[in-house]
Coordinates of C-alpha atoms in Angstrom, one line a residue:
X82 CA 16.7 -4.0 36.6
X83 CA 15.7 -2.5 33.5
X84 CA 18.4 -3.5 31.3
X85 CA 16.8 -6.5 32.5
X86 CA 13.6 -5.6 31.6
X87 CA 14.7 -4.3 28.3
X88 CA 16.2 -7.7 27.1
X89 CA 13.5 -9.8 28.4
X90 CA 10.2 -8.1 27.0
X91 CA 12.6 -7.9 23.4
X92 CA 11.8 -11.7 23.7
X93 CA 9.8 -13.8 20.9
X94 CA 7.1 -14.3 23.1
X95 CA 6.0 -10.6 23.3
X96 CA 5.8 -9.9 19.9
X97 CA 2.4 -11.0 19.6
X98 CA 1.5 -9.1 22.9
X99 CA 3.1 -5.8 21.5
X100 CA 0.9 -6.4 18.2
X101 CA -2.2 -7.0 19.9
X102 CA -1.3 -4.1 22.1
X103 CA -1.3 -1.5 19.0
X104 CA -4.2 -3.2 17.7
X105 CA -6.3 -2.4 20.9
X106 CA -4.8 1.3 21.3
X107 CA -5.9 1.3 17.1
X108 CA -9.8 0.0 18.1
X109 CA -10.1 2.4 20.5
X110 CA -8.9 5.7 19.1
X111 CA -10.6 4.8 15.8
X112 CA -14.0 4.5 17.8
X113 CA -13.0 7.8 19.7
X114 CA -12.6 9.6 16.5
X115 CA -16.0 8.6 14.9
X116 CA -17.8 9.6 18.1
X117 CA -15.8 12.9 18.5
X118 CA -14.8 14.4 15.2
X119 CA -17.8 15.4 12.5
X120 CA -17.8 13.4 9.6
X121 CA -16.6 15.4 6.2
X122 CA -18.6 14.6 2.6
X123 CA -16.2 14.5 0.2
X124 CA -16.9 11.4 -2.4
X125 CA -19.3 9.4 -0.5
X126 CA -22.7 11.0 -2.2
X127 CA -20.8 10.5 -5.8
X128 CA -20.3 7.3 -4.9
X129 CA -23.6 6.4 -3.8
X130 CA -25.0 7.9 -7.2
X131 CA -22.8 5.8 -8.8
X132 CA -23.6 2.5 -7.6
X133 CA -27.0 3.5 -7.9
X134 CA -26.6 4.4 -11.8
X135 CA -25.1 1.2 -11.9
X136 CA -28.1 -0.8 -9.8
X137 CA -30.5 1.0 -11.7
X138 CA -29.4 -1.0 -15.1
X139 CA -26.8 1.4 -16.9
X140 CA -23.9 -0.8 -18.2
X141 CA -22.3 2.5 -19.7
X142 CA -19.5 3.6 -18.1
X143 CA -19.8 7.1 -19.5
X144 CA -23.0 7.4 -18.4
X145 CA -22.1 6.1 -15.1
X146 CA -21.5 9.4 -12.9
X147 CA -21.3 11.3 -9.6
X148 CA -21.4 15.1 -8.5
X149 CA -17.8 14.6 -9.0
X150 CA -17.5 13.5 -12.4
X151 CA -17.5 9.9 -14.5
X152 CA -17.0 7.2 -12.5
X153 CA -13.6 6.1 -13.0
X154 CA -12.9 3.1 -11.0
X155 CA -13.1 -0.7 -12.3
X156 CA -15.8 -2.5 -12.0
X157 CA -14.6 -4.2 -8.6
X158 CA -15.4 -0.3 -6.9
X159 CA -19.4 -0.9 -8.2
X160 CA -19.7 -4.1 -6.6
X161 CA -18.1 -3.5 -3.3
X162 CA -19.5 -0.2 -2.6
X163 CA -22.9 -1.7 -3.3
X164 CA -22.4 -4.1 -1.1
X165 CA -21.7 -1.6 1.6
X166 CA -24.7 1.2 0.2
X167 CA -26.9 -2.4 1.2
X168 CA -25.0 -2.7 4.6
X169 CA -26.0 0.8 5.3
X170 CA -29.3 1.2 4.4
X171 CA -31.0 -2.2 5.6
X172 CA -32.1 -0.9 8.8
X173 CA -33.1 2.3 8.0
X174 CA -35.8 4.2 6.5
X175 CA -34.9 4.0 2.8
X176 CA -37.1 6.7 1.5
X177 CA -35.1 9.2 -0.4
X178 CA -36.1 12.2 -2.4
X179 CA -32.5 12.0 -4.1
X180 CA -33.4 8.4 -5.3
X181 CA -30.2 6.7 -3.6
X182 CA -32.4 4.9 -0.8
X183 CA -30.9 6.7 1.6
X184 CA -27.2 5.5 1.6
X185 CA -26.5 9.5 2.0
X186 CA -28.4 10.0 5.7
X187 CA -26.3 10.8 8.6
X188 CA -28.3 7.2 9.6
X189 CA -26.3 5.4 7.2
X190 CA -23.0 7.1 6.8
X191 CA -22.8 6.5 10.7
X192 CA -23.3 3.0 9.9
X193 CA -20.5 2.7 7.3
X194 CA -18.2 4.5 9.4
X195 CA -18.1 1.7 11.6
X196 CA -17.8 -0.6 8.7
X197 CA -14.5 1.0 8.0
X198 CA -13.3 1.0 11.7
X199 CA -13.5 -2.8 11.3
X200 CA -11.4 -2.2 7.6
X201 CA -9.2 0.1 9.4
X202 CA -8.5 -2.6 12.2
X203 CA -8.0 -5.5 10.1
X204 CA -5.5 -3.8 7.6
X205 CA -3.7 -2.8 10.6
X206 CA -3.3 -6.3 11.8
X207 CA -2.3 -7.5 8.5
X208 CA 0.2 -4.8 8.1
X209 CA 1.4 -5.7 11.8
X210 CA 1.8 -9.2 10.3
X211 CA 4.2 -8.1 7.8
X212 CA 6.4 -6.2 9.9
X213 CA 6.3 -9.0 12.3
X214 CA 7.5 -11.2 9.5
X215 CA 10.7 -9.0 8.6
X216 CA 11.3 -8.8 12.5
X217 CA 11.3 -12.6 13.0
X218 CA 14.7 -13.1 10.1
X219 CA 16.1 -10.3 11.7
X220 CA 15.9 -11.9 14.8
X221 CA 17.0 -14.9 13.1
X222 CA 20.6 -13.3 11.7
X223 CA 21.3 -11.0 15.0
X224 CA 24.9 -12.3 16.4
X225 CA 24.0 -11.2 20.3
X226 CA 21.3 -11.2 22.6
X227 CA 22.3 -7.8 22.8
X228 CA 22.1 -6.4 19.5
X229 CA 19.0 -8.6 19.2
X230 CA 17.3 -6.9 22.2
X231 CA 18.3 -3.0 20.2
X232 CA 17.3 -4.7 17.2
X233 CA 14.1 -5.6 18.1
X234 CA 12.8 -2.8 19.9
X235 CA 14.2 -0.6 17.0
X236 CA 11.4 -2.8 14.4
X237 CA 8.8 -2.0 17.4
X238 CA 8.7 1.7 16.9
X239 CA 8.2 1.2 13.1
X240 CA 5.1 -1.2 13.6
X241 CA 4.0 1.5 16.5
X242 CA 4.5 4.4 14.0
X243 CA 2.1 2.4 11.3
X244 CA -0.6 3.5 13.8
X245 CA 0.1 7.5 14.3
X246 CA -1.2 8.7 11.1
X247 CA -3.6 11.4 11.7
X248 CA -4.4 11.3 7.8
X249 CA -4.9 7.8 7.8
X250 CA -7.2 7.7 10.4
X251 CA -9.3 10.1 8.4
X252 CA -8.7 8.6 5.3
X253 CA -10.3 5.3 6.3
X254 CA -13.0 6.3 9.4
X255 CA -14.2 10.0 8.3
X256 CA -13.7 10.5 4.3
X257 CA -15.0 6.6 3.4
X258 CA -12.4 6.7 0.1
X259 CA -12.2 3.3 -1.7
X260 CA -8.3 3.6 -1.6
X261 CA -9.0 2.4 1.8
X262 CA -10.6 -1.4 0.8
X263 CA -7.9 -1.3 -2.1
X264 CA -4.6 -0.9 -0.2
X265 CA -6.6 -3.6 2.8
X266 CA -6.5 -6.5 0.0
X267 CA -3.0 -5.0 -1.6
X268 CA -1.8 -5.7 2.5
X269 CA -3.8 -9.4 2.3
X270 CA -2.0 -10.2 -0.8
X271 CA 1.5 -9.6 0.2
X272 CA 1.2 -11.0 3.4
X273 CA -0.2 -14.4 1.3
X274 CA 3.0 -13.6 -1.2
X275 CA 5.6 -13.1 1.8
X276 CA 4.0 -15.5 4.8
X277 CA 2.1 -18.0 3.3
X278 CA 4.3 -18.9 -0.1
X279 CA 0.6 -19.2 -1.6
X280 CA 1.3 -17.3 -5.0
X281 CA -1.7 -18.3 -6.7
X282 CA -4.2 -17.1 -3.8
X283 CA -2.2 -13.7 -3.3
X284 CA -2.6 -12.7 -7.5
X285 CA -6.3 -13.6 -6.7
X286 CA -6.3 -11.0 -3.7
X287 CA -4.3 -8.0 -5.7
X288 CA -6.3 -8.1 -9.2
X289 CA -9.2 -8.0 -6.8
X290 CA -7.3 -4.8 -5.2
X291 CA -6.9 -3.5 -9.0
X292 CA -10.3 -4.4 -9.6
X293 CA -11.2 -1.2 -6.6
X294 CA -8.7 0.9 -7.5
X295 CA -5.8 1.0 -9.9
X296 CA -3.1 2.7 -8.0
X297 CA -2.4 -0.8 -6.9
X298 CA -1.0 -1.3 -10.3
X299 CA 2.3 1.0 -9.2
X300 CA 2.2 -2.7 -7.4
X301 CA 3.1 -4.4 -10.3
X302 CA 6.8 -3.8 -11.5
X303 CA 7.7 -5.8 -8.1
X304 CA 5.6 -8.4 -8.4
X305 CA 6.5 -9.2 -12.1
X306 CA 10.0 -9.7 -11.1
X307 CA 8.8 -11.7 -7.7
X308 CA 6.6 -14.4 -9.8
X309 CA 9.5 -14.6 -12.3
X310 CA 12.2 -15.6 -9.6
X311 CA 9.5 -17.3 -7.5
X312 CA 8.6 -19.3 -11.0
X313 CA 11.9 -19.6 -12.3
X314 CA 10.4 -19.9 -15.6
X315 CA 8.8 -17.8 -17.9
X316 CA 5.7 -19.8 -18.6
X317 CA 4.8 -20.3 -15.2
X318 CA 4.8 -16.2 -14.5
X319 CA 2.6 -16.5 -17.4
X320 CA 0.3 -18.6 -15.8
X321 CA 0.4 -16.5 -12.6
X322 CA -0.5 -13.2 -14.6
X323 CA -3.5 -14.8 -16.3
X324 CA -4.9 -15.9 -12.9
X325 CA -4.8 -11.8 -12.5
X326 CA -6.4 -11.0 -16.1
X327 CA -9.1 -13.6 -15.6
X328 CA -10.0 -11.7 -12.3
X329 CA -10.2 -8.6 -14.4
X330 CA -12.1 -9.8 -17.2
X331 CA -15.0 -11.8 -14.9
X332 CA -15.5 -8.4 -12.7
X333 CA -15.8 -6.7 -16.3
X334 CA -17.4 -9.0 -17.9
X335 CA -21.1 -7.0 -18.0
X336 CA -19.6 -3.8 -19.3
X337 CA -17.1 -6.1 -21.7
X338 CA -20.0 -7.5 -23.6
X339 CA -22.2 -4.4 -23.9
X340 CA -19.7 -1.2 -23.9
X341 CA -16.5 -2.4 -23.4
X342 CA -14.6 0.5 -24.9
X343 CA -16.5 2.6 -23.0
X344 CA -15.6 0.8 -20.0
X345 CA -11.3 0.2 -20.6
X346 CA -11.2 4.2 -21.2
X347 CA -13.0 5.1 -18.0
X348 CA -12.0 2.7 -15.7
X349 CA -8.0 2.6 -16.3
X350 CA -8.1 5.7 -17.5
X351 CA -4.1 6.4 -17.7
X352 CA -4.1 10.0 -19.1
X353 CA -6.6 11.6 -16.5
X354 CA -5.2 14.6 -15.5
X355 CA -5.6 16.2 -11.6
X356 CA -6.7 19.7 -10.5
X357 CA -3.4 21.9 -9.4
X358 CA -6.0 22.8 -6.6
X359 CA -5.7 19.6 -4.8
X360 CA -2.5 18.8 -5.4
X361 CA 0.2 17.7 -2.3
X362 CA 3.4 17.2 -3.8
X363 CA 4.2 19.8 -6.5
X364 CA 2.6 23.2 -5.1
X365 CA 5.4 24.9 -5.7
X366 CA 5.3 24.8 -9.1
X367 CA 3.5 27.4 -11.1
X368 CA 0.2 25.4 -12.8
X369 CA 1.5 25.9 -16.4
X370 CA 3.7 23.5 -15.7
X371 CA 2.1 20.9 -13.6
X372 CA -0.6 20.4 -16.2
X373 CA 1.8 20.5 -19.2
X374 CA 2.4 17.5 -21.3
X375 CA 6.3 17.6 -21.2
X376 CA 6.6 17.4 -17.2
X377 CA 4.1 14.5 -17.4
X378 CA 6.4 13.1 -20.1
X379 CA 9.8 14.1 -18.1
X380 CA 8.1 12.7 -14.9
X381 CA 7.3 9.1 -16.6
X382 CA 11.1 9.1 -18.0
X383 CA 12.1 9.4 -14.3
X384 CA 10.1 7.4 -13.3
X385 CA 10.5 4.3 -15.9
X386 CA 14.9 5.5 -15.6
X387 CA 14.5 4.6 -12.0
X388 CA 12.7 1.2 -11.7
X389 CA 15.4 0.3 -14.5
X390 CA 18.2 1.1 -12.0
X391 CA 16.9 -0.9 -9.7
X392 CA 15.9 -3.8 -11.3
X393 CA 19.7 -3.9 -12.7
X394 CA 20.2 -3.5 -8.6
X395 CA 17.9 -6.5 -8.3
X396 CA 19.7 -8.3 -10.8
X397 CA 23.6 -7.3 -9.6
X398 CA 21.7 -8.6 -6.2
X399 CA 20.4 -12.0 -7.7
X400 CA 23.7 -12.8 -9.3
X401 CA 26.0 -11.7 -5.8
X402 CA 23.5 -13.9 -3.8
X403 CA 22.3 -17.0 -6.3
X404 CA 25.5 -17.2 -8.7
X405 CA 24.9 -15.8 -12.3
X406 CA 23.4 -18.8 -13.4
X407 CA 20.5 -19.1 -11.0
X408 CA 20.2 -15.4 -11.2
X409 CA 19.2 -15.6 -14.7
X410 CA 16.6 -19.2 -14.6
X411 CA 13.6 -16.8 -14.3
X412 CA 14.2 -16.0 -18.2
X413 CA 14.0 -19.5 -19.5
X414 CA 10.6 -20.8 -20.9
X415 CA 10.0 -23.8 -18.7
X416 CA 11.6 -24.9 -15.2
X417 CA 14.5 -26.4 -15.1
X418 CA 15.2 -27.1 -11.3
X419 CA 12.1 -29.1 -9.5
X420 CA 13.5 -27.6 -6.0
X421 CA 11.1 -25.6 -4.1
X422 CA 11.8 -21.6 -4.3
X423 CA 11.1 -20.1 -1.0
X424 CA 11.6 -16.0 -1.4
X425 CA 12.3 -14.3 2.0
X426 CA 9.4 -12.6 3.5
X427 CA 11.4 -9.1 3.9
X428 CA 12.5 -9.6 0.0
X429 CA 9.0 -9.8 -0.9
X430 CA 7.8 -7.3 0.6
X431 CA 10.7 -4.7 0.0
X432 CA 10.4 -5.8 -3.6
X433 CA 6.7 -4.8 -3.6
X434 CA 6.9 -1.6 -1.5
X435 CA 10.3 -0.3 -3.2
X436 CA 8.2 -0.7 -6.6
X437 CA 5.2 0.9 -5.3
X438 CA 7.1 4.2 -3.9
X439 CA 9.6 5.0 -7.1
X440 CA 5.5 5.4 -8.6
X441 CA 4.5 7.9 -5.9
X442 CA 7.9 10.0 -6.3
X443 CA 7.4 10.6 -9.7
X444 CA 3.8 10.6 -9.2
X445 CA 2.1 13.7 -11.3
X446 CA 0.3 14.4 -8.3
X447 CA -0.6 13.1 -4.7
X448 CA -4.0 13.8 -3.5
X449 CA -4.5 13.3 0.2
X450 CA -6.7 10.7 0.3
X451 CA -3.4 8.9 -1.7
X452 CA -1.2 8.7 1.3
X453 CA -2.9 5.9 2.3
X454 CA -1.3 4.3 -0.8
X455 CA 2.3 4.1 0.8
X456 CA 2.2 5.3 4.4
X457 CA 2.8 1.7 5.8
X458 CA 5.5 1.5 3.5
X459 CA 7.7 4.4 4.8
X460 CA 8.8 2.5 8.5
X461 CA 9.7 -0.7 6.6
X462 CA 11.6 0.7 3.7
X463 CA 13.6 2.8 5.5
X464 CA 14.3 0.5 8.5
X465 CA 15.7 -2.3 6.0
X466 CA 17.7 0.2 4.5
X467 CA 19.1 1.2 8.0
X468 CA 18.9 -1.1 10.2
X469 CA 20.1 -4.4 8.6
X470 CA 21.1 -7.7 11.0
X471 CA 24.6 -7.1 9.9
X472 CA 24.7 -3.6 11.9
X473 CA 26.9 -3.9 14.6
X474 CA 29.3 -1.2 16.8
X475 CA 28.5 2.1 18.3
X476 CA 24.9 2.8 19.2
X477 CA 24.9 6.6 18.6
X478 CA 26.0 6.1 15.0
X479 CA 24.2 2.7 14.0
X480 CA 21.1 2.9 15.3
X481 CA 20.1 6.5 17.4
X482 CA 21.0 9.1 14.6
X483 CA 19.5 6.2 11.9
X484 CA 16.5 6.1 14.2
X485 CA 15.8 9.9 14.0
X486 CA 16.5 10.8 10.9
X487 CA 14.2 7.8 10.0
X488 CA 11.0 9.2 12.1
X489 CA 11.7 12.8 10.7
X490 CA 11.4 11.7 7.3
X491 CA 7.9 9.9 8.2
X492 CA 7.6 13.3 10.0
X493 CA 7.6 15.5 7.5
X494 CA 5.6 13.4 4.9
X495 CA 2.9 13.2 7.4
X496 CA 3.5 17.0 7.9
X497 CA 2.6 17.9 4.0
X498 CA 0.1 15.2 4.0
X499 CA -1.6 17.2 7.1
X500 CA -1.5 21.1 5.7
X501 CA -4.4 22.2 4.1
X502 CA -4.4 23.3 1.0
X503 CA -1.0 22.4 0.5
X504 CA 1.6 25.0 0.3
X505 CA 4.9 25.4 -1.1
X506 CA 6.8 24.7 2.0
X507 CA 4.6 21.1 2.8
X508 CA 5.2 20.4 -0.8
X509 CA 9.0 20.8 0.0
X510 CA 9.2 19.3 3.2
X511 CA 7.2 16.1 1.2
X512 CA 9.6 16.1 -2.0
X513 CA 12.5 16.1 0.2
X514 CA 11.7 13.2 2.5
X515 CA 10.8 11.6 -0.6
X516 CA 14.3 11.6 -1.7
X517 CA 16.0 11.6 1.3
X518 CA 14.0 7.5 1.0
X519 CA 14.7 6.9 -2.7
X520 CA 18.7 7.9 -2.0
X521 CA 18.6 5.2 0.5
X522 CA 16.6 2.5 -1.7
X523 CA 19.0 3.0 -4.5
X524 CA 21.9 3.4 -3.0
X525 CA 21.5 0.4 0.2
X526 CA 21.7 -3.6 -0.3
X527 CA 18.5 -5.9 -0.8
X528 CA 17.9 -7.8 1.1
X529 CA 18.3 -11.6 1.3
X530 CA 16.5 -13.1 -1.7
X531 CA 16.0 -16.7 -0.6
X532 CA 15.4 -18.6 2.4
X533 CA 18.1 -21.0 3.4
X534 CA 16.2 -24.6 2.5
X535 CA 17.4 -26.2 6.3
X536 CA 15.6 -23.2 7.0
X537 CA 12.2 -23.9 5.3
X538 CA 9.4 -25.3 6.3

């Protein structure tokens, strides 16, 4: 009976039930935590006094400032967080000895709390969607109902692990950070990348994510090589990429045409440089050398070494799958082949993820409030490097010892992520998951590149 069981709720037509499922269990326990766990000011009240700055008339970016410093966040981060300062304060008694209308009362915060419950909620559902996505061409390649059933409920923990981050949760419903509404529209634009084939639409969505926060740029590397092969042709990545720029430069366009130095510095400002205090991944080294020039320097080496590797992997990949010839179409000037490119959904968004996470290893530091930048990534990267639809014999060997040395690695990320102040040992346990992931991204197959054209629709 429940082998049974087992095979038939692995079926097609509970996928959607098991993601509205999590999505329910996500709604609640996201209402359960505003109502039962204090609310902690970290950046809210800077933000506030920035947007205000800002409402007030200053164009400036270096006079545009918080309790925590010069604002330094693109324009994007003004507009949306005045939107939600309006949300929060348009029922309430706005007068405010701190002149920010009060957007800081425990009236308001409570407000915007919920605001992000709803974020929180939606991102999950689109971040459900993509794992669905990858499930559904697994499901497609599996030989045997069998191995399909395994398969499936194997992709099922990983979309149920999305929703157990404690520092998540707090990320988006109790700290209010705007890497929250950046990585929600980094999640809409890969779905519209990977689902929906709608290329133009999806750079639209992440320069608008850029235009919050510009972590989302670690992004970038992936999607580069994505419009090239989706294009097949130099001139039409080109066009892609200016559909991003022009995004940028309308957003900037106030602080372009009155201080627009001012504004590039502050707002991508590359060469900030972190407290050691808050640091999560590299507490175990001595602070001399965390703020020293040469370990930024040796850290960016790494870190540019690495995505060459792999995009030599990406090409090796290109040329096994396409023939050399195809492989190499995406470097000619104009399109030569009028057939419709259709990348595979778990390409896509491997591509993205894979580029995203080589920036967060070699990352000069991690703040907390940063997991949130490649949490949801963890389950899918290392379940397409384990669990491919090629994997076949024992079990034990191909899918339980996989399957737990997958969940400790998420483990003891969201173990370091969770210690506070970071120590050496969380810093450990974090650096050594880390590569424990980026072995198996360099050293595993991509995945398939293109879907089959009988197979597109």
């Amino acid at each position: 009976m429940w082998t049974k069981l087992y095979h038939n709720l692995a079926k097609p037509r509970y996928d959607h039930v098991w993601i509205v499922l999590l999505l329910i269990a996500e709604a609640l326990l996201s209402t359960l935590i505003v109502k039962r766990v204090p609310y902690t000011e970290i950046d809210w009240v800077a933000y506030m006094q920035e947007v205000t700055t800002y409402q007030n008339g200053e164009r400036d970016y270096i006079n545009i400032r918080g309790d925590t410093g010069p604002l330094v966040y693109p324009a994007g981060f003004l507009y949306l967080y005045g939107f939600f300062k309006d949300i929060a304060t348009r029922s309430i008694d706005t007068t405010d000895p701190t002149g920010l209308g009060g957007s800081t009362s425990p009236e308001a915060i409570r407000i915007i709390q919920w605001v992000f419950v709803v974020l929180y909620v939606i991102n999950s559902a689109v971040v459900l969607m993509l794992y669905n996505a990858v499930l559904q061409r697994m499901r497609q390649q599996q030989n045997t109902q069998s191995s399909t059933a395994t398969m499936v409920w194997y992709w099922r923990i990983a979309m149920g692990i999305t929703c157990l981050s404690k520092r998540v949760h707090s990320i988006f419903v109790l700290r209010l950070f705007n890497d929250a509404p950046a990585m929600i529209l980094l999640h809409i634009s890969m779905y519209l990348f990977a689902c929906c084939d709608s290329w133009a639409l999806g750079c639209v969505v992440f320069s608008l994510a850029v235009s919050i926060k510009m972590n989302v740029l670690l992004f970038a590397p992936g999607l580069l090589l994505l419009l090239l092969q989706k294009n097949q042709s130099l001139f039409g990545t080109i066009q892609h990429l200016s559909i991003c720029a022009s995004i940028q430069l309308f957003l900037g366009w106030p602080f372009l045409t009155t201080y627009p130095i001012s504004y590039i510095k502050k707002a991508f400002e590359f060469d900030r440089v972190f407290f050691y205090k808050w640091t999560v991944n590299w507490k175990f080294l001595p602070e001399e050398i965390f703020t020293s020039k040469p370990w930024a320097l040796i850290l960016l080496a790494c870190h540019l070494g690495v995505l060459g590797m792999l995009a030599n992997k990406w090409l090796q990949s290109s040329i096994s799958q396409l023939g050399d010839a195809n492989a190499r179409k995406p470097m000619r000037w104009t399109k030569c082949n009028k057939d419709k490119i259709r990348l595979s959904p778990e390409y896509v968004i491997y591509t993205m993820f894979a580029s995203n996470y080589v920036g967060i290893v070699f990352a000069r530091t991690l703040h907390y409030q940063f997991y949130c930048w490649y949490f949801y990534s963890l389950p899918i990267l290392l379940w397409l490097t384990s669990f491919g639809p090629s994997s076949s014999g024992d079990k034990f060997s191909k899918v339980v010892l996989p399957l737990v040395a997958n969940v400790l690695a998420v483990a003891g990320v969201e173990y370091a992520f969770n210690v506070f102040p970071a120590t050496e040992l969380s810093s450990a346990a974090l650096q050594m998951s880390h590569a424990y992931l980026l072995l198996k991204v360099v050293s595993s197959q991509v995945p398939s590149i293109q879907i089959d054209k009988e197979k597109m629709t």
